[in-house]
mmCIF file of C-alpha atoms in Angstrom:
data_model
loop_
_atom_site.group_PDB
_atom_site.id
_atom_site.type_symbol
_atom_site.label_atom_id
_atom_site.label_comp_id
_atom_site.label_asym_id
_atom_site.label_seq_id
_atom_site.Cartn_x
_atom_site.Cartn_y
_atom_site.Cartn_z
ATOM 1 C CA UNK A 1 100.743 108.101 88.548
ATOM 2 C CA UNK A 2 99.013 105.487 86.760
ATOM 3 C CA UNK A 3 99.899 102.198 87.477
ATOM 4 C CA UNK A 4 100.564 98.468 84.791
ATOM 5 C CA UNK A 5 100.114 95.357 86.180
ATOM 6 C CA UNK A 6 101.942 92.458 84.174
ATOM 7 C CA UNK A 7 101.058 89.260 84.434
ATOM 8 C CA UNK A 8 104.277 87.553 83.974
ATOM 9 C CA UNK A 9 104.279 83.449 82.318
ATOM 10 C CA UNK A 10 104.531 82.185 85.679
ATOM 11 C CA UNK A 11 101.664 83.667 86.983
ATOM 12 C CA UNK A 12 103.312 86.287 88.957
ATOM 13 C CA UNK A 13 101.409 89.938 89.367
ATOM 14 C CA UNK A 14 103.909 93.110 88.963
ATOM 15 C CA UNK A 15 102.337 96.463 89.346
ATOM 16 C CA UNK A 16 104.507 99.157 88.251
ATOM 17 C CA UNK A 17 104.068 102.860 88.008
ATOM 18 C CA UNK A 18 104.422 104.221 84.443
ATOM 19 C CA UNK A 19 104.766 107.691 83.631
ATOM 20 C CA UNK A 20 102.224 109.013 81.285
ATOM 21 C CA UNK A 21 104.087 109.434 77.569
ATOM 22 C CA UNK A 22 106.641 106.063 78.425
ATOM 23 C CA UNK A 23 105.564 102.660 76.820
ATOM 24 C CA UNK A 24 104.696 99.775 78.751
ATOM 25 C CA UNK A 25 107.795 97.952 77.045
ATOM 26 C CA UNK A 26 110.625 100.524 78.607
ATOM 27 C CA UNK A 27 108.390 100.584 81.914
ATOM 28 C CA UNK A 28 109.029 96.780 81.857
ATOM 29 C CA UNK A 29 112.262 96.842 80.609
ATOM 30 C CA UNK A 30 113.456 99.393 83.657
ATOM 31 C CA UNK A 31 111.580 97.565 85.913
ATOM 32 C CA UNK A 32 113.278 93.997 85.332
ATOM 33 C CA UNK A 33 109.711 92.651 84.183
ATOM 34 C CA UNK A 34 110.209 89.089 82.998
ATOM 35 C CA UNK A 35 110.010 88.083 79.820
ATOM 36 C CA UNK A 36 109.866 91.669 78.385
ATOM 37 C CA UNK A 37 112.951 91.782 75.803
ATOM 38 C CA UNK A 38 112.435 94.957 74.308
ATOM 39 C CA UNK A 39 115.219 94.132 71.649
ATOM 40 C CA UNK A 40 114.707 96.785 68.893
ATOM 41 C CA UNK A 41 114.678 99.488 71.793
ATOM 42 C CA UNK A 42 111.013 100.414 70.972
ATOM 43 C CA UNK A 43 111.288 100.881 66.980
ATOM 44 C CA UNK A 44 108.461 98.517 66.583
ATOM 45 C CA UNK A 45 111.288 96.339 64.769
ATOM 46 C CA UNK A 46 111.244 93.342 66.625
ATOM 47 C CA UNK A 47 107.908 91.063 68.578
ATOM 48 C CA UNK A 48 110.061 90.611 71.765
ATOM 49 C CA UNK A 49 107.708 92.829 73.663
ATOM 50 C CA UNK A 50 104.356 91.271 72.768
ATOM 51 C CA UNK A 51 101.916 91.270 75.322
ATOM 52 C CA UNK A 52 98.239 90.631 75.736
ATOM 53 C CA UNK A 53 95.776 93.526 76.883
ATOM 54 C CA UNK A 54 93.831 92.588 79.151
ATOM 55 C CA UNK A 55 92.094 95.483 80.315
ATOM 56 C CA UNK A 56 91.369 99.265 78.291
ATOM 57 C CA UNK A 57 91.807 97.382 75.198
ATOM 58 C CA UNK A 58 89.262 99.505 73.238
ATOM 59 C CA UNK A 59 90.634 102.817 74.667
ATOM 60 C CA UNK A 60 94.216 101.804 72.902
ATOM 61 C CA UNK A 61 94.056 103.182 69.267
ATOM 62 C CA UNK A 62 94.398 100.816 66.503
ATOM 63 C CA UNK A 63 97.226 98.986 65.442
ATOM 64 C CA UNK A 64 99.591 100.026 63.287
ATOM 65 C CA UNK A 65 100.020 98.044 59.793
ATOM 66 C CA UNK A 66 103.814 98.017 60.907
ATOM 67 C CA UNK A 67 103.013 96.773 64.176
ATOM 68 C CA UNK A 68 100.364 94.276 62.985
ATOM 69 C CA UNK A 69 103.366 92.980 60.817
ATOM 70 C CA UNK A 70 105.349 92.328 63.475
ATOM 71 C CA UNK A 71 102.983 90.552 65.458
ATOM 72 C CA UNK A 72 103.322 88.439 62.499
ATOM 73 C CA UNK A 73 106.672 86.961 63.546
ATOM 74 C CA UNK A 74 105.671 86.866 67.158
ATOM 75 C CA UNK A 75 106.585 83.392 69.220
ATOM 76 C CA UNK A 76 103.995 83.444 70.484
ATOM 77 C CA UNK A 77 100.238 83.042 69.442
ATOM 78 C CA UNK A 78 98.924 86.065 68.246
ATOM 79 C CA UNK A 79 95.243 86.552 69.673
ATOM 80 C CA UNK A 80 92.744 89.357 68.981
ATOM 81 C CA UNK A 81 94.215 91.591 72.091
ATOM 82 C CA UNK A 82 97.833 91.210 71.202
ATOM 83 C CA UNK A 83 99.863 94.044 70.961
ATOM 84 C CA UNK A 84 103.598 95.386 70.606
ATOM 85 C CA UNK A 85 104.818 97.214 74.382
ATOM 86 C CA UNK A 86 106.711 99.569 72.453
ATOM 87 C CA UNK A 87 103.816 101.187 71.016
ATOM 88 C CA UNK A 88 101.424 100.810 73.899
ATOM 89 C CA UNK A 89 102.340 104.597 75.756
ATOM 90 C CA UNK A 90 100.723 105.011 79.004
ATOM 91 C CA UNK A 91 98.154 107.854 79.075
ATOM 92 C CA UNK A 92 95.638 108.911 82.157
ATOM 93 C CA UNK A 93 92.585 107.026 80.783
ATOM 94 C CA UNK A 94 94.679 104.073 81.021
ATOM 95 C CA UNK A 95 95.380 103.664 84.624
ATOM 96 C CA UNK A 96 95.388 100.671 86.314
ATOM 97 C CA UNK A 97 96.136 99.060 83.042
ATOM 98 C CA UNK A 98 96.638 95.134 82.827
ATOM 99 C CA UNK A 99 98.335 92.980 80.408
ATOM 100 C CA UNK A 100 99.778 89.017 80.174
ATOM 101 C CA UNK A 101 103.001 89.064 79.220
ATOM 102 C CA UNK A 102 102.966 86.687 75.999
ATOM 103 C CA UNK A 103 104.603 82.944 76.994
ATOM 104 C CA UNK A 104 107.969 83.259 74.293
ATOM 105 C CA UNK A 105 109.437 86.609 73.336
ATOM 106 C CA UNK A 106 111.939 84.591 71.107
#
């Protein structure tokens, strides 16, 4: 199964197993991942899963103009490699995936 690690604010590494077809958000989320808020429940509604890809970024496919907009209310800073968990889904080719888990969900 492939596998997330999420580099939490403090520094701390979690690897988790994901199930291909779940997003890294619910993975996190059922996993008791720091810092992961998931609020909306994955609707892309909310920025309180915003995380920072690290690794595999180009094999991700682009951002959505609704996610893109709500990176725009993010609390954190919104870099080139930021995107929404809920709409990151775990496939093979992205196995041993890594993100940072943005600093401020809120």
């Amino acid at each position: 199964m492939p596998t997330v690690t999420y580099i939490c604010p403090d520094g701390e590494l979690e690897e988790v197993e994901v199930p291909v077809g779940t997003s890294i958000m619910k993975a996190a989320v059922s996993h008791g991942i720091e810092s992961i808020v998931g609020d909306c429940g994955g609707s892309a509604s909310c920025a309180t899963c915003h995380v920072y890809v690290e690794s595999h970024l180009e094999k991700l496919p682009p951002k959505t103009a609704n996610e893109d907009e709500m990176l725009g209310d993010a609390a954190s800073e919104v870099l080139p490699n930021s995107r929404l968990g809920c709409q990151v889904v775990m496939r093979d080719d992205l196995a041993s995936l890594i993100v940072r888990v943005a600093p401020e969900q809120w």
